[in-house]
Amino acid sequence: MVTSVYWMSCKKNELQELKADFSASTQEVKAGAEVVFTDVSEGQPASWNWVFEGGIPETSNLSTPTVRYDKPGTYAVTLVLKNGSQESVGTKEGFITVGYNDVNPDFEASIISALEGETIKFTDKTTGLPQTWNWEFRSKDGATVLTATQQNPEVKFMVPGIYTAKLVASNPKSSKEIVKTDYLTIIDKFSVIAEFESEATATYGGGQIQFTDKSIGNATSWAWTFEGATQTSSNAQNPKVTYPTAGRFKVKLVASNPVKSSTIEKESYVLVVPSSGLSAFFPFNGNVKDVGPSGTIGTVTGTIAFTAADRKSVTSNVAEFNGASYIVVNDHAAYNFGKGDYSVATWIKTNRTNRMLIWMESGGLGSKDNQTWLRLGANTTTQLIGFATEDAVSGSFLGMSEAEKGKMYDNVWHHVVCVRQGLVTRVYVDGVKAKEVTSTNGIKEVSNTGNFKIGAQEGATSFSNYFNGQLDDMIIYKKALSQAEITALFNL
């Protein structure tokens, strides 16, 4: 509403008289909204000087400015026109009325888990220009209720428990509340809940694993027990441990303070594979890291999930390929088998019968290229499993039927080990030798400068034969594993 309007004109010469006037796209807005002002003055102004009380910007020399109003209130607008010696000033008091928006309450806490006696700072995140704040913090049993009226209160919690936080934010137009149920955990200052994690849960004989204490509460001392480790116990908070021999080993942590203690044990937490001749080891425990001695790096194309359970029913411990994804490891000595002996072991689970590559060293140019690979499902009779060794001249191929344990599409975990020992290639399924063949074309030079692939076959211009299913614990040795060694891997 306009409460008053007044005009002033000054002139030195008899020119067409200026008379400042203007209009607005709206005179009533909510905070944060914009208003477009339009000059509707009489005469021919050469310059415009606007003053917007409460506006952003506060001034303008445009003929049609746009102004934002962030704070509720009633504001005047002034326009000063000039043309040569002429000047006209128009002011409209109370021309723009800015109202409140509806409040939309929100907040966050500096921490949501604290020891009794600690102070938590709460930060108001409400929109809509709240003017008052009413906070309530109520324990789950209802016995403790704390309140505050500051915008950003700091609250000290002296009683342990689970607390629900509520904020009622208000302005002259609206009031609204937000409730965050069981939002805060206030811990007995002597309470402790033991927990830990590690940089890896798999390694090889002689490898090290860094453990990190993740205990909740007031832990002041730590007693670790490492089954199978060189150092079977430690009082360090975050110890690094060496595992000398293969196996699956338990880890135990007792976290304590002078009043209380807590114990956590994780059975078969660490997997250690044999190190003799080991070249690479992909446990697929949530990632595609090679935790073997070479520490090579795999690059994923597409999407590989790590949520499914492994053969021991541990979740997030397998790589799940979707039929359009694969891993490439750049050419590295760890995979350059040449004419030497080698073994590649992996666990496979799938229900698909189509042609799929599990792993592939070098290759990429089709037949008569240096390469070796393990393939499933080339046909449904004699090549349910195929293990190839090839060079630029010829190759040696081992194909397996269902009677020869070649069936892999039953959606059950199977351990498949490919071994080359001189002229002989062998495939072991679930710890048992299923088939072997002897090359009649000599020992193949199976590596060149090509990369190592997991989950797809590389061609001259593209990839194909993508794997659809799950893989776990792919282990590569630069030696021919014996029956006893393969049995040991199968039983790990």
Coordinates of C-alpha atoms in Angstrom, one line a residue:
M1 CA 0.0 0.0 0.0
V2 CA 1.3 3.5 -0.9
T3 CA 1.1 5.8 2.1
S4 CA 2.4 8.9 0.5
V5 CA 3.8 10.1 -2.9
Y6 CA 5.6 13.4 -3.5
W7 CA 7.4 14.9 -6.5
M8 CA 10.0 17.5 -7.1
S9 CA 11.0 19.1 -10.4
C10 CA 13.7 21.6 -11.1
K11 CA 14.4 23.3 -14.4
K12 CA 16.6 26.1 -15.6
N13 CA 15.4 26.2 -19.2
E14 CA 12.0 25.8 -20.8
L15 CA 12.3 22.2 -22.0
Q16 CA 9.7 19.4 -22.1
E17 CA 9.0 18.9 -18.4
L18 CA 10.1 15.7 -16.7
K19 CA 7.8 14.1 -14.2
A20 CA 9.2 11.0 -12.5
D21 CA 6.8 8.0 -12.2
F22 CA 7.2 4.2 -12.2
S23 CA 5.3 1.0 -11.7
A24 CA 6.2 -2.4 -10.3
S25 CA 5.5 -6.0 -11.5
T26 CA 4.0 -6.5 -8.0
Q27 CA 3.8 -4.6 -4.8
E28 CA 3.4 -7.5 -2.4
V29 CA 6.0 -10.3 -2.4
K30 CA 7.4 -13.0 -0.2
A31 CA 10.9 -12.7 1.2
G32 CA 13.5 -13.7 -1.4
A33 CA 11.3 -12.7 -4.4
E34 CA 12.2 -10.3 -7.2
V35 CA 10.3 -7.2 -8.4
V36 CA 10.7 -5.6 -11.8
F37 CA 10.4 -1.8 -11.8
T38 CA 9.4 0.1 -15.0
D39 CA 9.9 3.8 -15.7
V40 CA 6.6 5.3 -16.8
S41 CA 7.7 8.9 -16.4
E42 CA 6.6 11.9 -18.6
G43 CA 9.2 13.7 -20.7
Q44 CA 12.4 12.3 -22.1
P45 CA 14.8 11.3 -19.2
A46 CA 18.5 10.9 -20.1
S47 CA 19.4 9.1 -16.8
W48 CA 17.7 7.2 -14.1
N49 CA 18.8 6.9 -10.5
W50 CA 16.8 4.5 -8.3
V51 CA 17.0 4.0 -4.6
F52 CA 15.4 0.8 -3.2
E53 CA 14.9 0.8 0.5
G54 CA 15.5 -2.8 1.7
G55 CA 16.3 -4.0 -1.8
I56 CA 19.2 -5.8 -3.4
P57 CA 20.7 -3.9 -5.1
E58 CA 20.0 -0.8 -3.1
T59 CA 20.5 1.5 -6.2
S60 CA 20.3 1.2 -9.9
N61 CA 20.8 3.4 -13.0
L62 CA 18.8 1.1 -15.3
S63 CA 15.5 2.2 -16.8
T64 CA 13.9 -1.2 -15.9
P65 CA 15.8 -2.7 -12.9
T66 CA 15.1 -6.0 -11.2
V67 CA 15.4 -6.0 -7.4
R68 CA 15.2 -8.7 -4.8
Y69 CA 13.8 -8.3 -1.3
D70 CA 15.1 -10.7 1.3
K71 CA 13.7 -9.2 4.6
P72 CA 10.0 -8.8 5.5
G73 CA 8.9 -5.2 5.8
T74 CA 7.4 -2.2 4.0
Y75 CA 9.8 -0.2 1.8
A76 CA 9.9 3.1 -0.1
V77 CA 11.2 3.5 -3.7
T78 CA 12.7 6.6 -5.1
L79 CA 13.4 7.5 -8.8
V80 CA 15.5 10.5 -9.8
L81 CA 15.3 11.5 -13.5
K82 CA 17.7 13.9 -15.3
N83 CA 17.9 15.4 -18.7
G84 CA 20.2 18.3 -19.2
S85 CA 19.2 20.9 -16.7
Q86 CA 16.0 19.2 -15.7
E87 CA 15.6 16.9 -12.7
S88 CA 12.5 15.2 -11.3
V89 CA 12.3 13.1 -8.2
G90 CA 9.5 10.7 -7.4
T91 CA 9.3 8.8 -4.1
K92 CA 6.6 6.3 -3.2
E93 CA 6.6 5.6 0.5
G94 CA 5.5 2.1 1.6
F95 CA 5.4 1.0 -2.1
I96 CA 6.7 -2.5 -1.6
T97 CA 5.4 -4.9 1.1
V98 CA 7.5 -8.0 1.8
G99 CA 6.0 -10.8 3.7
Y100 CA 7.2 -14.0 5.4
N101 CA 7.4 -17.4 3.7
D102 CA 6.3 -20.6 5.4
V103 CA 9.0 -21.9 7.6
N104 CA 10.6 -25.3 6.6
P105 CA 12.5 -26.4 9.7
D106 CA 15.7 -28.4 9.7
F107 CA 18.8 -28.7 11.7
E108 CA 22.0 -30.7 12.2
A109 CA 24.2 -31.6 15.1
S110 CA 28.0 -31.3 15.4
I111 CA 28.1 -34.9 16.5
I112 CA 25.3 -37.5 17.0
S113 CA 27.2 -39.8 19.3
A114 CA 28.9 -38.4 22.4
L115 CA 30.0 -39.3 25.8
E116 CA 28.0 -38.1 28.8
G117 CA 29.1 -34.6 29.8
E118 CA 30.0 -33.7 26.3
T119 CA 28.5 -30.6 24.6
I120 CA 26.8 -30.9 21.2
K121 CA 26.2 -27.9 19.0
F122 CA 23.0 -27.7 17.0
T123 CA 22.9 -25.6 13.9
D124 CA 19.5 -24.3 12.6
K125 CA 19.0 -25.0 8.9
T126 CA 15.5 -23.7 8.7
T127 CA 14.3 -21.8 5.6
G128 CA 11.6 -19.2 5.6
L129 CA 13.1 -16.6 8.0
P130 CA 12.3 -18.1 11.3
Q131 CA 12.1 -15.7 14.2
T132 CA 11.8 -18.0 17.2
W133 CA 13.1 -21.5 17.9
N134 CA 11.9 -24.0 20.5
W135 CA 14.2 -27.1 20.9
E136 CA 13.4 -30.2 22.9
F137 CA 15.7 -33.2 23.5
R138 CA 13.9 -36.1 25.1
S139 CA 15.5 -39.4 26.2
K140 CA 13.9 -42.6 25.0
D141 CA 12.6 -43.5 28.4
G142 CA 11.1 -40.0 28.7
A143 CA 13.0 -39.4 32.0
T144 CA 15.2 -36.6 30.7
V145 CA 14.0 -33.6 28.8
L146 CA 16.2 -30.7 27.8
T147 CA 15.1 -27.5 26.1
A148 CA 16.6 -24.4 24.4
T149 CA 15.3 -21.3 22.7
Q150 CA 18.5 -20.1 21.0
Q151 CA 18.8 -20.4 17.2
N152 CA 22.0 -22.5 17.5
P153 CA 22.1 -23.9 21.0
E154 CA 25.0 -25.8 22.6
V155 CA 23.6 -28.5 24.8
K156 CA 25.4 -30.6 27.4
F157 CA 24.0 -34.1 27.9
M158 CA 24.7 -35.5 31.4
V159 CA 22.5 -38.6 31.2
P160 CA 23.4 -41.5 28.9
G161 CA 20.7 -42.8 26.5
I162 CA 19.1 -42.4 23.1
Y163 CA 17.6 -39.0 22.5
T164 CA 15.0 -37.7 20.1
A165 CA 15.5 -34.1 18.9
K166 CA 12.7 -31.8 18.1
L167 CA 12.7 -28.2 16.7
V168 CA 9.7 -25.9 16.4
A169 CA 10.6 -23.0 14.1
S170 CA 8.2 -20.0 13.8
N171 CA 7.8 -16.6 12.1
P172 CA 4.8 -14.3 12.1
K173 CA 3.2 -16.2 9.2
S174 CA 3.8 -19.9 10.1
S175 CA 5.1 -22.4 12.6
K176 CA 6.3 -25.9 11.9
E177 CA 8.2 -28.7 13.7
I178 CA 10.7 -31.3 12.7
V179 CA 11.4 -34.4 14.8
K180 CA 14.5 -36.6 14.4
T181 CA 13.7 -39.8 16.3
D182 CA 16.5 -41.5 18.2
Y183 CA 18.8 -39.0 16.7
L184 CA 21.4 -38.8 19.4
T185 CA 23.4 -41.4 21.3
I186 CA 24.8 -40.3 24.6
I187 CA 27.2 -42.9 25.9
D188 CA 28.2 -43.7 29.4
K189 CA 31.6 -42.2 29.7
F190 CA 32.9 -45.6 30.8
S191 CA 31.0 -47.5 28.2
V192 CA 33.1 -49.2 25.4
I193 CA 32.0 -51.4 22.5
A194 CA 34.9 -53.1 20.8
E195 CA 35.1 -52.9 17.0
F196 CA 37.8 -52.9 14.4
E197 CA 38.5 -53.0 10.6
S198 CA 41.5 -53.7 8.5
E199 CA 43.0 -52.4 5.2
A200 CA 42.4 -55.9 3.8
T201 CA 41.1 -59.2 4.9
A202 CA 43.2 -61.2 2.5
T203 CA 47.0 -61.5 1.9
Y204 CA 49.7 -64.1 1.2
G205 CA 52.2 -65.9 3.3
G206 CA 54.6 -63.2 4.5
G207 CA 52.2 -60.4 3.8
Q208 CA 51.1 -57.7 6.3
I209 CA 47.7 -56.3 7.2
Q210 CA 47.1 -53.0 9.0
F211 CA 44.4 -53.2 11.6
T212 CA 42.5 -50.1 12.9
D213 CA 40.6 -49.8 16.2
K214 CA 37.0 -48.6 15.6
S215 CA 35.7 -49.1 19.1
I216 CA 32.9 -46.9 20.3
G217 CA 33.1 -45.2 23.6
N218 CA 36.0 -44.7 26.0
A219 CA 38.6 -47.3 25.2
T220 CA 42.0 -46.6 26.8
S221 CA 43.7 -50.0 26.3
W222 CA 43.6 -52.7 23.6
A223 CA 44.4 -56.3 23.7
W224 CA 44.6 -58.0 20.3
T225 CA 44.9 -61.7 19.5
F226 CA 45.9 -62.7 16.0
E227 CA 45.6 -66.3 15.2
G228 CA 48.2 -67.5 12.7
A229 CA 50.2 -64.3 12.8
T230 CA 53.9 -63.9 13.5
Q231 CA 53.0 -61.6 16.4
T232 CA 50.0 -63.4 18.0
S233 CA 49.2 -60.5 20.4
S234 CA 49.5 -56.7 20.6
N235 CA 48.6 -53.9 22.9
A236 CA 48.9 -51.2 20.2
Q237 CA 45.7 -49.4 19.2
N238 CA 46.3 -49.9 15.5
P239 CA 48.8 -52.7 14.9
K240 CA 50.3 -54.0 11.7
V241 CA 50.6 -57.8 11.6
T242 CA 52.5 -60.3 9.4
Y243 CA 51.0 -63.7 8.5
P244 CA 53.7 -66.2 7.6
T245 CA 51.6 -69.2 6.5
A246 CA 48.4 -70.0 4.6
G247 CA 45.0 -70.4 6.3
R248 CA 41.9 -68.7 7.6
F249 CA 42.5 -67.0 10.9
K250 CA 40.5 -65.4 13.7
V251 CA 41.1 -61.9 15.0
K252 CA 40.1 -60.9 18.6
L253 CA 40.1 -57.5 20.2
V254 CA 39.4 -56.6 23.8
A255 CA 38.9 -52.9 24.2
S256 CA 38.8 -51.6 27.8
N257 CA 39.1 -48.8 30.3
P258 CA 39.6 -48.9 34.1
V259 CA 35.9 -49.7 34.6
K260 CA 34.6 -51.7 31.7
S261 CA 35.7 -53.8 28.8
S262 CA 34.3 -55.2 25.5
T263 CA 35.3 -58.1 23.3
I264 CA 34.8 -58.8 19.6
E265 CA 35.9 -61.9 17.7
K266 CA 35.8 -62.3 14.0
E267 CA 36.1 -66.0 12.9
S268 CA 38.1 -66.7 9.8
Y269 CA 38.5 -63.0 9.3
V270 CA 41.9 -63.1 7.5
L271 CA 42.5 -65.3 4.4
V272 CA 46.2 -66.1 3.7
V273 CA 47.1 -67.9 0.5
P274 CA 50.4 -69.8 -0.2
S275 CA 53.2 -67.5 -1.3
S276 CA 55.5 -69.9 -3.2
G277 CA 55.5 -68.8 -6.8
L278 CA 52.7 -66.3 -6.2
S279 CA 52.4 -63.6 -8.8
A280 CA 49.0 -61.9 -8.2
F281 CA 46.0 -62.3 -5.9
F282 CA 42.6 -60.7 -6.4
P283 CA 40.4 -61.6 -3.4
F284 CA 37.6 -59.2 -4.7
N285 CA 36.8 -58.2 -1.1
G286 CA 34.9 -55.0 -2.1
N287 CA 37.3 -53.9 -4.8
V288 CA 39.6 -55.1 -7.6
K289 CA 42.9 -54.7 -5.7
D290 CA 45.7 -57.2 -6.3
V291 CA 46.9 -57.9 -2.8
G292 CA 49.7 -60.1 -4.0
P293 CA 53.4 -59.3 -4.0
S294 CA 53.1 -57.4 -7.4
G295 CA 50.4 -55.1 -6.2
T296 CA 49.1 -54.5 -9.8
I297 CA 46.2 -52.2 -10.4
G298 CA 43.0 -53.3 -12.2
T299 CA 40.8 -50.9 -14.1
V300 CA 37.0 -51.6 -14.3
T301 CA 34.9 -50.9 -17.4
G302 CA 31.2 -51.0 -16.7
T303 CA 29.8 -51.9 -13.3
I304 CA 31.0 -54.6 -11.0
A305 CA 29.0 -55.1 -7.8
F306 CA 30.5 -56.2 -4.5
T307 CA 27.4 -57.0 -2.4
A308 CA 26.9 -60.7 -2.8
A309 CA 28.0 -63.4 -0.4
D310 CA 31.0 -65.7 -1.0
R311 CA 31.2 -69.4 -0.5
K312 CA 31.6 -68.9 3.2
S313 CA 28.5 -66.7 3.4
V314 CA 30.4 -63.5 4.0
T315 CA 28.8 -60.6 2.1
S316 CA 30.6 -58.0 0.0
N317 CA 33.4 -60.5 -0.7
V318 CA 32.9 -61.4 -4.4
A319 CA 33.0 -59.6 -7.7
E320 CA 29.6 -59.7 -9.6
F321 CA 29.9 -59.2 -13.4
N322 CA 26.7 -58.2 -15.2
G323 CA 27.5 -59.4 -18.7
A324 CA 28.8 -55.9 -19.8
S325 CA 31.7 -55.3 -17.5
Y326 CA 35.3 -56.4 -17.2
I327 CA 38.7 -55.7 -15.6
V328 CA 41.9 -54.8 -17.4
V329 CA 45.3 -55.0 -15.8
N330 CA 48.1 -53.3 -17.8
D331 CA 50.8 -55.5 -19.1
H332 CA 53.0 -56.6 -16.2
A333 CA 55.7 -59.2 -15.5
A334 CA 53.3 -60.8 -13.0
Y335 CA 51.2 -62.1 -16.0
N336 CA 53.9 -62.6 -18.6
F337 CA 54.1 -66.4 -18.5
G338 CA 56.1 -66.8 -21.7
K339 CA 56.9 -70.4 -22.1
G340 CA 57.1 -71.0 -18.4
D341 CA 54.8 -73.0 -16.1
Y342 CA 51.9 -71.2 -14.5
S343 CA 48.6 -71.8 -12.7
V344 CA 45.5 -69.6 -12.5
A345 CA 42.9 -70.5 -9.8
T346 CA 39.5 -68.9 -9.3
W347 CA 36.1 -69.5 -7.8
I348 CA 33.2 -69.2 -10.3
K349 CA 29.4 -69.0 -9.8
T350 CA 27.0 -68.6 -12.7
N351 CA 23.7 -69.8 -14.1
R352 CA 24.5 -68.7 -17.7
T353 CA 25.2 -71.1 -20.6
N354 CA 26.5 -68.6 -23.1
R355 CA 30.1 -68.2 -24.3
M356 CA 32.0 -66.3 -21.6
L357 CA 35.7 -65.5 -20.9
I358 CA 36.8 -65.8 -17.3
W359 CA 40.4 -64.6 -17.7
M360 CA 42.7 -63.9 -20.6
E361 CA 46.5 -63.1 -20.8
S362 CA 47.7 -61.1 -23.8
G363 CA 45.9 -61.9 -27.1
G364 CA 43.6 -59.4 -28.8
L365 CA 44.2 -60.3 -32.4
G366 CA 42.2 -63.4 -32.6
S367 CA 43.7 -66.9 -33.3
K368 CA 47.4 -67.3 -33.8
D369 CA 48.2 -64.5 -31.3
N370 CA 50.3 -65.0 -28.2
Q371 CA 47.6 -65.8 -25.5
T372 CA 46.2 -68.0 -22.9
W373 CA 42.7 -68.0 -21.5
L374 CA 39.9 -69.8 -19.6
R375 CA 36.5 -69.8 -21.4
L376 CA 33.1 -71.2 -20.5
G377 CA 30.2 -72.3 -22.8
A378 CA 31.7 -72.2 -26.3
N379 CA 29.3 -75.0 -26.9
T380 CA 27.1 -77.3 -24.8
T381 CA 28.9 -80.5 -25.5
T382 CA 32.7 -80.6 -25.7
Q383 CA 33.6 -77.1 -24.7
L384 CA 31.7 -76.3 -21.5
I385 CA 35.1 -75.3 -20.2
G386 CA 38.0 -74.4 -22.6
F387 CA 41.6 -73.7 -21.6
A388 CA 43.9 -72.5 -24.4
T389 CA 47.6 -71.8 -24.9
E390 CA 48.6 -70.3 -28.2
D391 CA 51.3 -68.5 -30.1
A392 CA 51.7 -67.0 -33.6
V393 CA 52.0 -70.4 -35.1
S394 CA 49.5 -72.7 -33.5
G395 CA 47.9 -73.6 -30.2
S396 CA 47.0 -76.3 -27.7
F397 CA 43.4 -76.5 -26.5
L398 CA 41.7 -78.4 -23.7
G399 CA 38.0 -78.7 -23.9
M400 CA 35.7 -80.3 -21.4
S401 CA 32.3 -81.9 -21.5
E402 CA 29.7 -82.3 -18.7
A403 CA 31.0 -85.8 -18.0
E404 CA 34.5 -84.3 -17.6
K405 CA 33.2 -81.9 -14.9
G406 CA 32.8 -79.1 -17.4
K407 CA 29.3 -78.0 -16.2
M408 CA 29.5 -74.6 -14.6
Y409 CA 26.0 -73.1 -15.0
D410 CA 24.3 -74.6 -11.9
N411 CA 24.6 -71.4 -9.9
V412 CA 26.9 -73.2 -7.4
W413 CA 30.4 -72.1 -6.4
H414 CA 33.1 -74.1 -8.3
H415 CA 36.9 -73.9 -7.9
V416 CA 38.6 -74.0 -11.3
V417 CA 42.4 -74.2 -11.6
C418 CA 44.2 -74.1 -15.0
V419 CA 47.8 -75.4 -14.9
R420 CA 50.4 -75.5 -17.6
Q421 CA 53.5 -77.6 -16.9
G422 CA 55.7 -77.9 -20.0
L423 CA 53.7 -79.5 -22.8
V424 CA 50.9 -80.5 -20.5
T425 CA 47.8 -78.4 -19.6
R426 CA 45.4 -79.5 -16.9
V427 CA 42.1 -78.3 -15.5
Y428 CA 41.1 -79.1 -11.9
V429 CA 37.5 -78.6 -10.8
D430 CA 36.7 -78.5 -7.1
G431 CA 40.0 -79.9 -6.1
V432 CA 40.1 -82.8 -8.5
K433 CA 42.0 -83.1 -11.8
A434 CA 39.2 -83.2 -14.4
K435 CA 41.3 -83.4 -17.6
E436 CA 44.7 -82.9 -19.1
V437 CA 46.1 -82.7 -22.6
T438 CA 49.6 -82.7 -24.0
S439 CA 50.6 -80.2 -26.7
T440 CA 51.7 -81.7 -30.0
N441 CA 52.9 -78.3 -31.2
G442 CA 55.5 -77.6 -28.6
I443 CA 55.4 -75.2 -25.7
K444 CA 53.5 -72.1 -26.5
E445 CA 54.9 -68.6 -25.9
V446 CA 51.6 -67.3 -24.4
S447 CA 52.5 -63.7 -23.6
N448 CA 53.3 -60.5 -25.5
T449 CA 52.8 -56.9 -24.6
G450 CA 49.0 -57.4 -24.3
N451 CA 47.1 -56.7 -21.0
F452 CA 45.6 -59.2 -18.6
K453 CA 41.8 -59.3 -18.7
I454 CA 39.2 -60.6 -16.3
G455 CA 35.6 -61.1 -17.4
A456 CA 35.8 -60.5 -21.2
Q457 CA 37.7 -61.4 -24.3
E458 CA 39.7 -58.7 -26.1
G459 CA 39.5 -58.5 -29.9
A460 CA 41.2 -56.3 -32.5
T461 CA 38.7 -53.5 -32.1
S462 CA 36.4 -54.4 -29.2
F463 CA 35.6 -56.7 -26.3
S464 CA 33.2 -59.6 -26.4
N465 CA 32.1 -62.8 -24.6
Y466 CA 31.5 -60.9 -21.3
F467 CA 31.2 -63.0 -18.2
N468 CA 27.8 -62.9 -16.3
G469 CA 28.1 -64.2 -12.8
Q470 CA 30.4 -64.0 -9.7
L471 CA 34.1 -64.5 -9.3
D472 CA 36.1 -64.8 -6.1
D473 CA 39.8 -65.3 -5.0
M474 CA 41.5 -65.3 -8.4
I475 CA 45.1 -66.4 -7.6
I476 CA 47.9 -66.5 -10.2
Y477 CA 51.2 -68.5 -9.7
K478 CA 54.2 -68.6 -12.0
K479 CA 54.6 -72.3 -11.4
A480 CA 52.6 -75.5 -11.9
L481 CA 50.6 -76.2 -8.8
S482 CA 50.7 -79.8 -7.5
Q483 CA 47.6 -81.8 -6.7
A484 CA 48.3 -81.2 -3.0
E485 CA 48.6 -77.5 -3.5
I486 CA 45.4 -77.3 -5.4
T487 CA 43.6 -79.4 -2.7
A488 CA 44.9 -76.9 -0.1
L489 CA 43.6 -73.9 -2.1
F490 CA 40.2 -75.6 -2.5
N491 CA 40.0 -76.2 1.2
L492 CA 40.9 -72.6 2.2

